[in-house]
PDB file of C-alpha atoms in Angstrom:
ATOM      1  CA  MET A  90     -43.183 -72.184-221.785  1.00 46.00           C
ATOM      2  CA  PHE A  91     -39.410 -72.373-220.405  1.00 37.00           C
ATOM      3  CA  VAL A  92     -38.215 -73.240-223.863  1.00 38.00           C
ATOM      4  CA  ARG A  93     -40.005 -69.906-225.193  1.00 45.00           C
ATOM      5  CA  VAL A  94     -38.864 -67.704-222.473  1.00 36.00           C
ATOM      6  CA  ALA A  95     -35.067 -68.922-222.313  1.00 37.00           C
ATOM      7  CA  SER A  96     -35.299 -68.356-226.423  1.00 39.00           C
ATOM      8  CA  THR A  97     -36.707 -64.963-225.785  1.00 37.00           C
ATOM      9  CA  CYS A  98     -33.871 -64.031-223.369  1.00 37.00           C
ATOM     10  CA  ALA A  99     -31.003 -64.944-225.479  1.00 37.00           C
ATOM     11  CA  LEU A 100     -32.078 -63.304-228.284  1.00 35.00           C
ATOM     12  CA  ILE A 101     -32.482 -60.044-226.260  1.00 36.00           C
ATOM     13  CA  ALA A 102     -29.272 -60.726-224.743  1.00 34.00           C
ATOM     14  CA  THR A 103     -27.853 -61.195-228.109  1.00 34.00           C
ATOM     15  CA  ALA A 104     -29.223 -58.171-229.045  1.00 35.00           C
ATOM     16  CA  LEU A 105     -27.990 -56.157-226.191  1.00 32.00           C
ATOM     17  CA  LEU A 106     -24.362 -57.518-226.608  1.00 34.00           C
ATOM     18  CA  ALA A 107     -24.154 -56.325-230.146  1.00 37.00           C
ATOM     19  CA  GLY A 108     -25.378 -52.734-229.558  1.00 37.00           C
ATOM     20  CA  CYS A 109     -23.081 -52.582-226.367  1.00 38.00           C
ATOM     21  CA  SER A 110     -19.919 -53.632-228.385  1.00 51.00           C
ATOM     22  CA  GLY A 111     -18.462 -49.953-228.460  1.00 65.00           C
ATOM     23  CA  ASP A 112     -17.334 -50.482-232.012  1.00 76.00           C
ATOM     24  CA  GLN A 113     -20.294 -48.579-233.600  1.00 94.00           C
ATOM     25  CA  HIS A 114     -19.023 -50.148-236.618  1.00 94.00           C
ATOM     26  CA  ASP A 115     -22.136 -49.455-238.748  1.00 94.00           C
ATOM     27  CA  ALA A 116     -22.946 -45.992-237.475  1.00 95.00           C
ATOM     28  CA  ARG A 117     -18.934 -45.147-238.551  1.00 96.00           C
ATOM     29  CA  LEU A 118     -19.810 -46.964-241.770  1.00 94.00           C
ATOM     30  CA  GLN A 119     -22.770 -44.932-242.511  1.00 95.00           C
ATOM     31  CA  LYS A 120     -21.181 -41.546-241.336  1.00 95.00           C
ATOM     32  CA  ALA A 121     -18.345 -42.307-244.094  1.00 94.00           C
ATOM     33  CA  GLY A 122     -21.123 -42.238-246.646  1.00 94.00           C
ATOM     34  CA  PRO A 123     -21.823 -44.720-249.550  1.00 95.00           C
ATOM     35  CA  ASN A 124     -19.270 -46.613-251.272  1.00 94.00           C
ATOM     36  CA  PRO A 125     -16.493 -44.856-248.802  1.00 97.00           C
ATOM     37  CA  SER A 126     -13.092 -43.874-249.743  1.00 98.00           C
ATOM     38  CA  LEU A 127     -10.205 -44.831-247.823  1.00 98.00           C
ATOM     39  CA  GLU A 128      -9.984 -40.782-246.661  1.00 98.00           C
ATOM     40  CA  ALA A 129     -13.731 -41.014-245.512  1.00 98.00           C
ATOM     41  CA  LEU A 130     -13.109 -44.352-243.802  1.00 98.00           C
ATOM     42  CA  LEU A 131     -10.026 -42.668-242.185  1.00 98.00           C
ATOM     43  CA  LYS A 132     -12.258 -39.747-241.086  1.00 98.00           C
ATOM     44  CA  VAL A 133     -14.298 -42.458-239.349  1.00 98.00           C
ATOM     45  CA  ALA A 134     -11.941 -44.778-237.995  1.00 98.00           C
ATOM     46  CA  ASP A 135     -11.018 -45.071-234.240  1.00 97.00           C
ATOM     47  CA  ALA A 136      -7.250 -45.738-233.159  1.00 97.00           C
ATOM     48  CA  GLU A 137      -8.450 -47.215-229.905  1.00 97.00           C
ATOM     49  CA  ILE A 138     -10.388 -49.599-231.817  1.00 97.00           C
ATOM     50  CA  GLY A 139      -8.226 -50.199-234.316  1.00 97.00           C
ATOM     51  CA  ALA A 140      -5.711 -51.414-231.221  1.00 96.00           C
ATOM     52  CA  ARG A 141      -8.257 -53.800-230.475  1.00 96.00           C
ATOM     53  CA  LYS A 142      -8.215 -55.083-233.676  1.00 96.00           C
ATOM     54  CA  PHE A 143      -4.370 -55.403-234.227  1.00 96.00           C
ATOM     55  CA  GLY A 144      -4.762 -58.059-231.445  1.00 93.00           C
ATOM     56  CA  ARG A 145      -4.837 -60.534-234.570  1.00 92.00           C
ATOM     57  CA  CYS A 146      -1.660 -59.353-235.683  1.00 94.00           C
ATOM     58  CA  ALA A 147      -0.205 -59.455-232.311  1.00 94.00           C
ATOM     59  CA  ALA A 148       0.349 -63.042-232.697  1.00 94.00           C
ATOM     60  CA  CYS A 149       3.737 -62.276-234.969  1.00 95.00           C
ATOM     61  CA  HIS A 150       4.127 -58.571-234.795  1.00 96.00           C
ATOM     62  CA  ARG A 151       5.136 -56.150-231.213  1.00 96.00           C
ATOM     63  CA  ILE A 152       4.206 -52.313-231.506  1.00 95.00           C
ATOM     64  CA  ASN A 153       6.418 -51.120-228.913  1.00 93.00           C
ATOM     65  CA  PRO A 154       9.962 -49.125-228.757  1.00 93.00           C
ATOM     66  CA  GLY A 155      12.436 -52.004-228.650  1.00 92.00           C
ATOM     67  CA  ALA A 156      10.070 -54.882-228.455  1.00 94.00           C
ATOM     68  CA  PRO A 157      11.622 -58.161-230.035  1.00 95.00           C
ATOM     69  CA  ASP A 158      10.604 -58.993-233.487  1.00 96.00           C
ATOM     70  CA  LEU A 159       8.627 -62.445-233.754  1.00 95.00           C
ATOM     71  CA  GLY A 160       7.538 -63.856-236.608  1.00 95.00           C
ATOM     72  CA  GLY A 161       6.899 -60.211-238.423  1.00 96.00           C
ATOM     73  CA  PRO A 162       8.766 -57.324-237.459  1.00 97.00           C
ATOM     74  CA  ASN A 163       8.215 -54.708-234.965  1.00 96.00           C
ATOM     75  CA  LEU A 164       5.872 -52.170-235.996  1.00 96.00           C
ATOM     76  CA  TYR A 165       6.330 -49.261-233.905  1.00 95.00           C
ATOM     77  CA  GLY A 166       6.744 -46.378-235.710  1.00 95.00           C
ATOM     78  CA  ILE A 167       6.195 -47.945-239.296  1.00 96.00           C
ATOM     79  CA  TYR A 168       3.660 -45.374-240.532  1.00 96.00           C
ATOM     80  CA  GLY A 169       5.769 -43.088-243.113  1.00 95.00           C
ATOM     81  CA  ARG A 170       8.789 -45.685-243.511  1.00 95.00           C
ATOM     82  CA  PRO A 171      10.049 -47.326-246.482  1.00 95.00           C
ATOM     83  CA  MET A 172       8.899 -50.846-246.670  1.00 96.00           C
ATOM     84  CA  GLY A 173      11.149 -53.713-245.516  1.00 95.00           C
ATOM     85  CA  ARG A 174      13.334 -51.102-243.793  1.00 91.00           C
ATOM     86  CA  ASN A 175      11.286 -50.888-240.398  1.00 90.00           C
ATOM     87  CA  SER A 176      13.635 -52.991-238.366  1.00 91.00           C
ATOM     88  CA  PRO A 177      17.227 -53.346-238.471  1.00 90.00           C
ATOM     89  CA  ARG A 178      16.853 -56.915-236.904  1.00 91.00           C
ATOM     90  CA  PHE A 179      14.364 -58.570-239.107  1.00 95.00           C
ATOM     91  CA  GLY A 180      14.797 -61.043-242.155  1.00 95.00           C
ATOM     92  CA  TYR A 181      12.643 -59.406-244.806  1.00 96.00           C
ATOM     93  CA  SER A 182      11.734 -61.499-248.222  1.00 96.00           C
ATOM     94  CA  ALA A 183      13.342 -59.860-251.103  1.00 96.00           C
ATOM     95  CA  ALA A 184      10.270 -59.391-252.595  1.00 96.00           C
ATOM     96  CA  LEU A 185       9.076 -56.753-249.718  1.00 95.00           C
ATOM     97  CA  ARG A 186      12.609 -55.276-249.431  1.00 94.00           C
ATOM     98  CA  ASP A 187      12.211 -54.540-253.636  1.00 95.00           C
ATOM     99  CA  ALA A 188       8.787 -53.190-253.329  1.00 94.00           C
ATOM    100  CA  GLY A 189       9.715 -49.615-253.023  1.00 92.00           C
ATOM    101  CA  GLY A 190       7.236 -47.194-251.510  1.00 95.00           C
ATOM    102  CA  THR A 191       6.397 -46.235-248.293  1.00 96.00           C
ATOM    103  CA  TRP A 192       3.921 -47.212-245.265  1.00 97.00           C
ATOM    104  CA  ASP A 193       1.420 -44.976-245.978  1.00 98.00           C
ATOM    105  CA  ALA A 194      -2.455 -45.064-245.381  1.00 98.00           C
ATOM    106  CA  PRO A 195      -3.140 -46.837-249.238  1.00 99.00           C
ATOM    107  CA  THR A 196      -0.117 -48.992-249.180  1.00 98.00           C
ATOM    108  CA  LEU A 197      -1.187 -50.404-245.884  1.00 98.00           C
ATOM    109  CA  ASP A 198      -4.612 -50.457-246.762  1.00 98.00           C
ATOM    110  CA  ALA A 199      -3.438 -52.765-250.022  1.00 98.00           C
ATOM    111  CA  TRP A 200      -1.253 -54.955-247.531  1.00 98.00           C
ATOM    112  CA  ILE A 201      -3.580 -55.093-244.738  1.00 98.00           C
ATOM    113  CA  ALA A 202      -6.608 -56.373-247.528  1.00 98.00           C
ATOM    114  CA  ASP A 203      -4.155 -58.933-248.927  1.00 97.00           C
ATOM    115  CA  PRO A 204      -0.319 -58.865-248.150  1.00 96.00           C
ATOM    116  CA  ALA A 205       0.166 -61.426-250.861  1.00 96.00           C
ATOM    117  CA  ARG A 206      -1.378 -59.395-253.627  1.00 96.00           C
ATOM    118  CA  ARG A 207      -0.096 -56.163-252.739  1.00 96.00           C
ATOM    119  CA  VAL A 208       3.727 -57.934-252.711  1.00 96.00           C
ATOM    120  CA  PRO A 209       3.597 -60.892-254.613  1.00 96.00           C
ATOM    121  CA  GLY A 210       6.722 -63.421-253.135  1.00 96.00           C
ATOM    122  CA  THR A 211       6.011 -62.152-249.588  1.00 94.00           C
ATOM    123  CA  THR A 212       6.884 -64.330-246.740  1.00 94.00           C
ATOM    124  CA  MET A 213       4.030 -63.145-244.707  1.00 93.00           C
ATOM    125  CA  MET A 214       1.373 -65.677-244.324  1.00 91.00           C
ATOM    126  CA  PHE A 215      -1.824 -63.665-243.477  1.00 92.00           C
ATOM    127  CA  SER A 216      -4.842 -64.056-245.494  1.00 93.00           C
ATOM    128  CA  GLY A 217      -6.107 -60.010-245.039  1.00 96.00           C
ATOM    129  CA  VAL A 218      -8.652 -57.995-243.205  1.00 97.00           C
ATOM    130  CA  SER A 219     -11.564 -58.106-245.575  1.00 96.00           C
ATOM    131  CA  ASP A 220     -13.469 -55.420-243.608  1.00 97.00           C
ATOM    132  CA  PRO A 221     -12.446 -51.867-245.052  1.00 98.00           C
ATOM    133  CA  LEU A 222     -13.472 -49.799-241.824  1.00 98.00           C
ATOM    134  CA  ASP A 223     -11.383 -52.852-239.814  1.00 98.00           C
ATOM    135  CA  ARG A 224      -8.183 -51.711-241.933  1.00 98.00           C
ATOM    136  CA  ALA A 225      -9.001 -48.193-241.579  1.00 98.00           C
ATOM    137  CA  ASP A 226      -8.839 -48.520-237.655  1.00 98.00           C
ATOM    138  CA  ILE A 227      -6.004 -50.471-237.778  1.00 98.00           C
ATOM    139  CA  ILE A 228      -4.156 -48.030-239.494  1.00 98.00           C
ATOM    140  CA  ALA A 229      -5.579 -45.451-237.164  1.00 98.00           C
ATOM    141  CA  TYR A 230      -3.602 -47.226-234.828  1.00 98.00           C
ATOM    142  CA  LEU A 231      -0.150 -47.655-236.534  1.00 98.00           C
ATOM    143  CA  GLN A 232      -0.350 -43.790-237.124  1.00 97.00           C
ATOM    144  CA  SER A 233      -0.782 -43.253-233.416  1.00 96.00           C
ATOM    145  CA  ARG A 234       2.529 -45.368-232.499  1.00 93.00           C
ATOM    146  CA  PRO A 235       4.790 -42.967-234.763  1.00 88.00           C
ATOM    147  CA  GLY A 236       7.959 -43.826-232.765  1.00 77.00           C
ATOM    148  CA  PRO A 237      10.821 -41.138-232.264  1.00 71.00           C
ATOM    149  CA  ALA A 238      11.654 -38.667-235.038  1.00 63.00           C
ATOM    150  CA  ARG A 239      13.934 -39.590-238.232  1.00 56.00           C
TER     151      ARG A 239
END
């Protein structure tokens, strides 16, 4: 009897915690529509949620004005900047410096999904974020940290 009650309580607690995550991932994904485009995902993306998801990036990156570079460059103000040029102090790989392009939403989406596929030869050792809404949330967060006008 005790085992059954404990199991039921554990299941209820798990269901409640899953529903109270504050992320509303499935609801936001459904709102984006079937097979959503990046544009549709960005419409339901949440910068605050992206800030939490950026935590996995924070081991190597900071995103504050004047913060030091770590294993990766400070990403403050990266959105809209040329690839491989955001931090004058960081030693970007030749592959990233030579990749061309700017850090816009499609470029960031491809990079966050799989850095080595987006820029072969990059030195960034990160397997990527597979969930497209998680990537959109992180992009929304990066967009919310625009840095000074350039």
